Amino acid sequence: MPEWIQTSFTCVTVSVSGSNYVFKFNSVPTYKSIYWGSSSANYESTMYVNSGQSNSANPNLIKSQNYTLTVPINNTDISAPASSFGMIGVSTNGIAIYNDQAAPGDSLSTEYYTFDSAQGHPTNTGAYHYHVEPPKISNNDSKLVGIAKDGYLIFGKKHDSITAGLTNGFTLGGANSSTKCTDAGSSTSVPTTWAGAANYNSIKTANTRHHYHVNNGTEVNGILLSGKLIGVGGSTN
Ligand SMILES: [Zn+2]
Ligand SMILES: [Zn+2]
């Protein structure tokens, strides 16, 4: 198991299977949330949106999940396939990452008002997940946020000190979409300010170091992954 996985991820079990890494995780947060329910010691009433907006929790409570995310170790595909609703990545603190689609019949800009203080919320089966920049991990910086189904890493809004989404980055699939890094030189290296960068860069080829950044979009600020991924590959269940 490479050092960059060991030093960067918690609350996940990772193994190597052929040419894939297999992440197993329960998507249960280790912090307080309104979605533990008021009878829990981990309950807090605070939500992310607090002032001048009508925040309101959805009726669901957090339940442990049985997620498996299988990602290619050295993906080189960059054909930008469509992403799908549901878990398509895992954060460095072991939480499922969803794209920018809300549950059918709802929009993410509406669901935004149901996010807990960590910008997460559970589905009607208790599956807790993130759609946008998780403040428990990253806040307008270049920290590693997680890994997507296609095996490419997701960093915060900045590539080192550069704000990726606003400079030379380009988006996949139009407005409010996944941000694939193309800052000068960056498509062949990951942010050097990330603690695992040296180890990661040493075991990856240039073609496998493509990566995402948290989006700088404004509708719902900080989308993690959107309508398109960088490459084909990986599986979830
Ligand atoms: Zn959601
Ligand atoms: Zn970058």
Short mmCIF file of N, CA and C in Angstrom, two decimals, residues 71-208:
data_model
loop_
_atom_site.label_atom_id
_atom_site.label_comp_id
_atom_site.label_asym_id
_atom_site.label_seq_id
_atom_site.Cartn_x
_atom_site.Cartn_y
_atom_site.Cartn_z
N VAL A 71 -11.08 1.40 -7.71
CA VAL A 71 -10.54 2.42 -8.63
C VAL A 71 -9.27 1.89 -9.30
N PRO A 72 -9.08 2.24 -10.57
CA PRO A 72 -7.85 1.82 -11.24
C PRO A 72 -6.63 2.52 -10.64
N ILE A 73 -5.53 1.74 -10.46
CA ILE A 73 -4.32 2.30 -9.86
C ILE A 73 -3.64 3.28 -10.80
N ASN A 74 -3.63 2.98 -12.06
CA ASN A 74 -2.92 3.85 -13.02
C ASN A 74 -3.78 4.13 -14.24
N ASN A 75 -4.90 4.83 -14.01
CA ASN A 75 -5.77 5.16 -15.14
C ASN A 75 -5.12 6.19 -16.04
N THR A 76 -5.23 6.00 -17.34
CA THR A 76 -4.74 7.00 -18.29
C THR A 76 -5.87 7.53 -19.16
N ASP A 77 -7.09 6.99 -18.98
CA ASP A 77 -8.20 7.43 -19.82
C ASP A 77 -8.66 8.83 -19.41
N ILE A 78 -8.84 9.70 -20.40
CA ILE A 78 -9.31 11.07 -20.13
C ILE A 78 -10.44 11.43 -21.08
N SER A 79 -11.33 10.45 -21.34
CA SER A 79 -12.37 10.65 -22.34
C SER A 79 -13.64 11.32 -21.80
N ALA A 80 -13.62 11.74 -20.52
CA ALA A 80 -14.70 12.55 -19.94
C ALA A 80 -16.09 11.91 -20.04
N PRO A 81 -16.28 10.72 -19.46
CA PRO A 81 -17.59 10.09 -19.48
C PRO A 81 -18.56 10.77 -18.51
N ALA A 82 -19.85 10.54 -18.72
CA ALA A 82 -20.86 11.08 -17.80
C ALA A 82 -20.73 10.41 -16.43
N SER A 83 -20.98 11.18 -15.39
CA SER A 83 -21.01 10.60 -14.04
C SER A 83 -22.43 10.16 -13.73
N SER A 84 -22.60 9.45 -12.64
CA SER A 84 -23.93 8.97 -12.28
C SER A 84 -24.28 9.38 -10.85
N PHE A 85 -25.59 9.37 -10.56
CA PHE A 85 -26.06 9.71 -9.22
C PHE A 85 -25.64 8.61 -8.24
N GLY A 86 -25.38 9.00 -6.99
CA GLY A 86 -24.95 8.04 -5.98
C GLY A 86 -23.46 8.15 -5.74
N MET A 87 -22.90 7.23 -4.96
CA MET A 87 -21.50 7.31 -4.58
C MET A 87 -20.58 7.15 -5.78
N ILE A 88 -19.75 8.14 -6.04
CA ILE A 88 -18.78 8.05 -7.15
C ILE A 88 -17.39 8.45 -6.68
N GLY A 89 -17.17 8.42 -5.36
CA GLY A 89 -15.86 8.74 -4.82
C GLY A 89 -15.90 8.67 -3.31
N VAL A 90 -14.71 8.75 -2.70
CA VAL A 90 -14.65 8.75 -1.24
C VAL A 90 -13.72 9.86 -0.79
N SER A 91 -14.11 10.53 0.28
CA SER A 91 -13.28 11.61 0.82
C SER A 91 -12.20 11.03 1.72
N THR A 92 -11.22 11.85 2.06
CA THR A 92 -10.10 11.38 2.88
C THR A 92 -10.53 11.06 4.31
N ASN A 93 -11.73 11.47 4.70
CA ASN A 93 -12.26 11.06 6.02
C ASN A 93 -13.34 9.99 5.89
N GLY A 94 -13.36 9.28 4.77
CA GLY A 94 -14.21 8.10 4.63
C GLY A 94 -15.68 8.36 4.41
N ILE A 95 -16.00 9.46 3.74
CA ILE A 95 -17.40 9.80 3.45
C ILE A 95 -17.63 9.69 1.94
N ALA A 96 -18.82 9.18 1.56
CA ALA A 96 -19.16 9.06 0.13
C ALA A 96 -19.23 10.43 -0.53
N ILE A 97 -18.72 10.50 -1.76
CA ILE A 97 -18.82 11.70 -2.58
C ILE A 97 -19.84 11.45 -3.68
N TYR A 98 -20.82 12.34 -3.79
CA TYR A 98 -21.82 12.30 -4.86
C TYR A 98 -21.51 13.43 -5.84
N ASN A 99 -22.11 13.36 -7.03
CA ASN A 99 -21.93 14.46 -7.97
C ASN A 99 -22.89 15.60 -7.62
N ASP A 100 -23.15 16.49 -8.56
CA ASP A 100 -23.95 17.68 -8.28
C ASP A 100 -25.44 17.45 -8.47
N GLN A 101 -25.84 16.18 -8.65
CA GLN A 101 -27.26 15.90 -8.82
C GLN A 101 -27.92 15.63 -7.48
N ALA A 102 -29.05 16.25 -7.23
CA ALA A 102 -29.82 16.01 -6.01
C ALA A 102 -30.70 14.78 -6.24
N ALA A 103 -31.32 14.33 -5.17
CA ALA A 103 -32.28 13.23 -5.31
C ALA A 103 -33.34 13.64 -6.33
N PRO A 104 -33.86 12.68 -7.12
CA PRO A 104 -34.83 13.01 -8.17
C PRO A 104 -35.99 13.86 -7.63
N GLY A 105 -36.32 14.91 -8.38
CA GLY A 105 -37.39 15.79 -7.96
C GLY A 105 -36.91 16.99 -7.15
N ASP A 106 -35.61 17.00 -6.83
CA ASP A 106 -35.05 18.08 -6.05
C ASP A 106 -33.86 18.67 -6.81
N SER A 107 -33.42 19.86 -6.42
CA SER A 107 -32.22 20.42 -7.01
C SER A 107 -31.19 20.63 -5.91
N LEU A 108 -29.91 20.61 -6.30
CA LEU A 108 -28.87 20.76 -5.29
C LEU A 108 -28.95 22.13 -4.63
N SER A 109 -29.37 23.15 -5.38
CA SER A 109 -29.46 24.47 -4.77
C SER A 109 -30.55 24.52 -3.70
N THR A 110 -31.50 23.61 -3.77
CA THR A 110 -32.49 23.47 -2.70
C THR A 110 -31.93 22.61 -1.57
N GLU A 111 -31.32 21.50 -1.95
CA GLU A 111 -30.76 20.60 -0.95
C GLU A 111 -29.64 21.26 -0.14
N TYR A 112 -29.03 22.28 -0.73
CA TYR A 112 -27.96 22.99 -0.03
C TYR A 112 -28.39 23.44 1.36
N TYR A 113 -29.66 23.77 1.48
CA TYR A 113 -30.17 24.26 2.77
C TYR A 113 -30.41 23.13 3.77
N THR A 114 -30.14 21.89 3.33
CA THR A 114 -30.26 20.76 4.26
C THR A 114 -28.89 20.26 4.73
N PHE A 115 -27.82 20.90 4.29
CA PHE A 115 -26.48 20.43 4.68
C PHE A 115 -26.22 20.71 6.16
N ASP A 116 -25.59 19.75 6.85
CA ASP A 116 -25.20 19.97 8.24
C ASP A 116 -23.98 20.89 8.30
N SER A 117 -23.42 21.07 9.47
CA SER A 117 -22.34 22.04 9.62
C SER A 117 -21.10 21.64 8.82
N ALA A 118 -21.02 20.39 8.40
CA ALA A 118 -19.87 19.91 7.62
C ALA A 118 -20.20 19.81 6.13
N GLN A 119 -21.31 20.41 5.71
CA GLN A 119 -21.77 20.38 4.31
C GLN A 119 -22.05 18.96 3.83
N GLY A 120 -22.58 18.11 4.73
CA GLY A 120 -23.00 16.78 4.33
C GLY A 120 -24.45 16.57 4.72
N HIS A 121 -25.06 15.51 4.18
CA HIS A 121 -26.42 15.13 4.58
C HIS A 121 -26.67 13.68 4.18
N PRO A 122 -27.66 13.01 4.82
CA PRO A 122 -27.97 11.62 4.48
C PRO A 122 -29.14 11.49 3.51
N THR A 123 -29.11 10.39 2.75
CA THR A 123 -30.25 10.04 1.90
C THR A 123 -31.35 9.40 2.74
N ASN A 124 -32.44 9.00 2.09
CA ASN A 124 -33.53 8.36 2.84
C ASN A 124 -33.17 6.95 3.31
N THR A 125 -31.98 6.44 2.91
CA THR A 125 -31.50 5.19 3.49
C THR A 125 -30.36 5.45 4.46
N GLY A 126 -30.17 6.71 4.85
CA GLY A 126 -29.18 7.05 5.85
C GLY A 126 -27.76 7.16 5.33
N ALA A 127 -27.62 7.16 4.00
CA ALA A 127 -26.28 7.23 3.39
C ALA A 127 -25.78 8.67 3.41
N TYR A 128 -24.84 8.93 4.32
CA TYR A 128 -24.31 10.29 4.50
C TYR A 128 -23.29 10.58 3.39
N HIS A 129 -23.35 11.79 2.81
CA HIS A 129 -22.47 12.08 1.66
C HIS A 129 -22.22 13.56 1.49
N TYR A 130 -21.20 13.85 0.70
CA TYR A 130 -20.84 15.23 0.34
C TYR A 130 -21.11 15.46 -1.15
N HIS A 131 -21.55 16.68 -1.48
CA HIS A 131 -21.60 17.13 -2.87
C HIS A 131 -20.58 18.25 -3.11
N VAL A 132 -20.25 18.98 -2.06
CA VAL A 132 -19.46 20.21 -2.20
C VAL A 132 -18.29 20.21 -1.21
N GLU A 133 -17.43 21.22 -1.34
CA GLU A 133 -16.24 21.36 -0.50
C GLU A 133 -16.54 21.06 0.97
N PRO A 134 -15.90 20.01 1.53
CA PRO A 134 -16.16 19.69 2.94
C PRO A 134 -15.25 20.49 3.88
N PRO A 135 -15.81 21.39 4.67
CA PRO A 135 -14.96 22.25 5.51
C PRO A 135 -14.19 21.49 6.57
N LYS A 136 -14.58 20.25 6.85
CA LYS A 136 -13.79 19.46 7.80
C LYS A 136 -12.45 19.07 7.18
N ILE A 137 -12.34 19.15 5.85
CA ILE A 137 -11.13 18.73 5.15
C ILE A 137 -10.40 19.90 4.53
N SER A 138 -11.13 20.76 3.83
CA SER A 138 -10.50 21.77 2.99
C SER A 138 -11.29 23.06 3.02
N ASN A 139 -10.58 24.17 3.02
CA ASN A 139 -11.22 25.48 2.99
C ASN A 139 -10.40 26.39 2.10
N ASN A 140 -10.73 26.40 0.81
CA ASN A 140 -10.05 27.25 -0.16
C ASN A 140 -8.54 27.03 -0.13
N ASP A 141 -8.14 25.74 -0.14
CA ASP A 141 -6.71 25.42 -0.12
C ASP A 141 -6.42 24.27 -1.08
N SER A 142 -5.24 23.70 -0.99
CA SER A 142 -4.85 22.64 -1.95
C SER A 142 -4.76 21.27 -1.29
N LYS A 143 -5.48 21.08 -0.20
CA LYS A 143 -5.44 19.78 0.48
C LYS A 143 -6.13 18.69 -0.35
N LEU A 144 -5.69 17.45 -0.14
CA LEU A 144 -6.36 16.32 -0.78
C LEU A 144 -7.72 16.12 -0.14
N VAL A 145 -8.77 16.10 -0.95
CA VAL A 145 -10.13 15.94 -0.45
C VAL A 145 -10.61 14.50 -0.62
N GLY A 146 -10.17 13.81 -1.67
CA GLY A 146 -10.63 12.44 -1.87
C GLY A 146 -10.17 11.88 -3.20
N ILE A 147 -10.76 10.74 -3.54
CA ILE A 147 -10.43 10.08 -4.81
C ILE A 147 -11.74 9.72 -5.50
N ALA A 148 -11.77 9.92 -6.81
CA ALA A 148 -12.98 9.63 -7.60
C ALA A 148 -12.93 8.20 -8.14
N LYS A 149 -14.08 7.74 -8.58
CA LYS A 149 -14.25 6.39 -9.14
C LYS A 149 -13.23 6.05 -10.23
N ASP A 150 -12.83 7.05 -10.99
CA ASP A 150 -11.89 6.81 -12.08
C ASP A 150 -10.43 6.76 -11.62
N GLY A 151 -10.22 6.89 -10.30
CA GLY A 151 -8.87 6.80 -9.76
C GLY A 151 -8.12 8.11 -9.70
N TYR A 152 -8.70 9.17 -10.22
CA TYR A 152 -8.04 10.49 -10.17
C TYR A 152 -8.38 11.19 -8.85
N LEU A 153 -7.39 11.91 -8.31
CA LEU A 153 -7.54 12.55 -7.00
C LEU A 153 -8.31 13.86 -7.10
N ILE A 154 -8.91 14.25 -5.98
CA ILE A 154 -9.67 15.50 -5.89
C ILE A 154 -8.99 16.38 -4.84
N PHE A 155 -8.55 17.55 -5.27
CA PHE A 155 -7.93 18.50 -4.34
C PHE A 155 -8.86 19.69 -4.09
N GLY A 156 -8.51 20.48 -3.08
CA GLY A 156 -9.27 21.70 -2.78
C GLY A 156 -9.25 22.69 -3.95
N LYS A 157 -9.71 23.90 -3.71
CA LYS A 157 -9.89 24.87 -4.80
C LYS A 157 -8.58 25.34 -5.42
N LYS A 158 -7.46 25.09 -4.73
CA LYS A 158 -6.19 25.63 -5.23
C LYS A 158 -5.20 24.55 -5.63
N HIS A 159 -4.48 24.81 -6.73
CA HIS A 159 -3.31 24.00 -7.05
C HIS A 159 -2.12 24.77 -6.49
N ASP A 160 -1.60 24.29 -5.34
CA ASP A 160 -0.65 25.08 -4.56
C ASP A 160 -1.29 26.43 -4.29
N SER A 161 -0.72 27.53 -4.73
CA SER A 161 -1.35 28.81 -4.41
C SER A 161 -2.30 29.29 -5.49
N ILE A 162 -2.35 28.57 -6.61
CA ILE A 162 -3.19 29.02 -7.74
C ILE A 162 -4.62 28.54 -7.54
N THR A 163 -5.55 29.42 -7.74
CA THR A 163 -6.96 29.03 -7.68
C THR A 163 -7.32 28.36 -9.00
N ALA A 164 -7.39 27.05 -8.97
CA ALA A 164 -7.44 26.26 -10.20
C ALA A 164 -8.62 26.61 -11.09
N GLY A 165 -9.81 26.69 -10.51
CA GLY A 165 -10.99 26.87 -11.32
C GLY A 165 -11.08 28.21 -12.01
N LEU A 166 -10.32 29.18 -11.51
CA LEU A 166 -10.44 30.53 -12.05
C LEU A 166 -9.29 30.92 -12.96
N THR A 167 -8.27 30.06 -13.05
CA THR A 167 -7.13 30.46 -13.87
C THR A 167 -7.10 29.64 -15.15
N ASN A 168 -6.21 28.67 -15.23
CA ASN A 168 -6.10 27.93 -16.48
C ASN A 168 -6.86 26.60 -16.46
N GLY A 169 -7.56 26.34 -15.37
CA GLY A 169 -8.33 25.10 -15.33
C GLY A 169 -9.48 25.15 -16.32
N PHE A 170 -9.94 24.01 -16.74
CA PHE A 170 -11.14 24.01 -17.58
C PHE A 170 -12.12 23.03 -17.00
N THR A 171 -13.36 23.18 -17.36
CA THR A 171 -14.39 22.36 -16.74
C THR A 171 -14.89 21.32 -17.73
N LEU A 172 -15.38 20.23 -17.19
CA LEU A 172 -15.90 19.13 -17.99
C LEU A 172 -17.42 19.21 -18.01
N GLY A 173 -17.99 19.49 -19.13
CA GLY A 173 -19.44 19.43 -19.23
C GLY A 173 -20.16 20.73 -18.98
N GLY A 174 -19.47 21.84 -19.05
CA GLY A 174 -20.16 23.13 -18.97
C GLY A 174 -20.18 23.71 -17.57
N ALA A 175 -21.07 24.65 -17.36
CA ALA A 175 -21.11 25.39 -16.11
C ALA A 175 -21.32 24.47 -14.93
N ASN A 176 -20.73 24.87 -13.81
CA ASN A 176 -20.93 24.14 -12.57
C ASN A 176 -20.49 22.68 -12.68
N SER A 177 -19.40 22.44 -13.36
CA SER A 177 -19.01 21.05 -13.61
C SER A 177 -17.68 20.73 -12.97
N SER A 178 -17.31 19.48 -13.06
CA SER A 178 -16.04 19.02 -12.50
C SER A 178 -14.90 19.87 -13.04
N THR A 179 -13.96 20.21 -12.18
CA THR A 179 -12.81 20.98 -12.61
C THR A 179 -11.60 20.07 -12.74
N LYS A 180 -11.13 19.92 -13.96
CA LYS A 180 -9.92 19.14 -14.22
C LYS A 180 -8.76 20.11 -14.34
N CYS A 181 -7.69 19.82 -13.63
CA CYS A 181 -6.58 20.77 -13.57
C CYS A 181 -5.75 20.76 -14.83
N THR A 182 -5.56 21.94 -15.39
CA THR A 182 -4.65 22.06 -16.52
C THR A 182 -3.74 23.27 -16.37
N ASP A 183 -3.60 23.74 -15.13
CA ASP A 183 -2.65 24.84 -14.93
C ASP A 183 -1.29 24.42 -15.46
N ALA A 184 -0.51 25.38 -15.87
CA ALA A 184 0.79 25.08 -16.49
C ALA A 184 1.56 24.06 -15.67
N GLY A 185 1.83 22.95 -16.29
CA GLY A 185 2.61 21.92 -15.62
C GLY A 185 1.79 21.02 -14.71
N SER A 186 0.59 21.44 -14.38
CA SER A 186 -0.15 20.73 -13.34
C SER A 186 -0.78 19.44 -13.82
N SER A 187 -0.96 19.30 -15.11
CA SER A 187 -1.56 18.05 -15.56
C SER A 187 -0.57 16.90 -15.43
N THR A 188 0.69 17.23 -15.14
CA THR A 188 1.67 16.17 -14.92
C THR A 188 2.21 16.19 -13.50
N SER A 189 1.57 16.90 -12.58
CA SER A 189 1.96 16.83 -11.17
C SER A 189 0.78 17.26 -10.32
N VAL A 190 0.79 16.85 -9.09
CA VAL A 190 -0.27 17.24 -8.17
C VAL A 190 0.26 18.33 -7.25
N PRO A 191 -0.60 19.02 -6.49
CA PRO A 191 -0.11 20.12 -5.65
C PRO A 191 1.02 19.67 -4.71
N THR A 192 2.13 20.36 -4.80
CA THR A 192 3.29 19.97 -3.99
C THR A 192 3.09 20.27 -2.52
N THR A 193 2.08 21.09 -2.21
CA THR A 193 1.79 21.41 -0.81
C THR A 193 1.07 20.26 -0.11
N TRP A 194 0.56 19.29 -0.90
CA TRP A 194 -0.06 18.11 -0.31
C TRP A 194 1.03 17.21 0.28
N ALA A 195 0.79 16.73 1.50
CA ALA A 195 1.82 15.96 2.22
C ALA A 195 2.25 14.70 1.47
N GLY A 196 1.34 14.11 0.67
CA GLY A 196 1.68 12.87 -0.01
C GLY A 196 2.24 13.06 -1.40
N ALA A 197 2.45 14.31 -1.81
CA ALA A 197 2.77 14.60 -3.21
C ALA A 197 4.04 13.90 -3.70
N ALA A 198 5.10 13.92 -2.90
CA ALA A 198 6.37 13.35 -3.35
C ALA A 198 6.23 11.87 -3.63
N ASN A 199 5.59 11.16 -2.70
CA ASN A 199 5.39 9.72 -2.89
C ASN A 199 4.49 9.45 -4.08
N TYR A 200 3.42 10.22 -4.21
CA TYR A 200 2.47 10.04 -5.31
C TYR A 200 3.16 10.28 -6.66
N ASN A 201 3.86 11.39 -6.77
CA ASN A 201 4.52 11.72 -8.03
C ASN A 201 5.57 10.70 -8.41
N SER A 202 6.19 10.07 -7.40
CA SER A 202 7.26 9.13 -7.70
C SER A 202 6.74 7.80 -8.25
N ILE A 203 5.49 7.45 -7.93
CA ILE A 203 4.99 6.16 -8.39
C ILE A 203 3.97 6.28 -9.52
N LYS A 204 3.66 7.49 -9.93
CA LYS A 204 2.70 7.70 -11.02
C LYS A 204 3.42 8.24 -12.25
N THR A 205 2.91 7.87 -13.41
CA THR A 205 3.43 8.48 -14.63
C THR A 205 2.70 9.80 -14.86
N ALA A 206 3.24 10.61 -15.74
CA ALA A 206 2.60 11.89 -16.02
C ALA A 206 1.15 11.72 -16.44
N ASN A 207 0.87 10.68 -17.22
CA ASN A 207 -0.49 10.49 -17.73
C ASN A 207 -1.47 10.02 -16.67
N THR A 208 -0.98 9.62 -15.51
CA THR A 208 -1.91 9.17 -14.46
C THR A 208 -2.09 10.22 -13.38
#
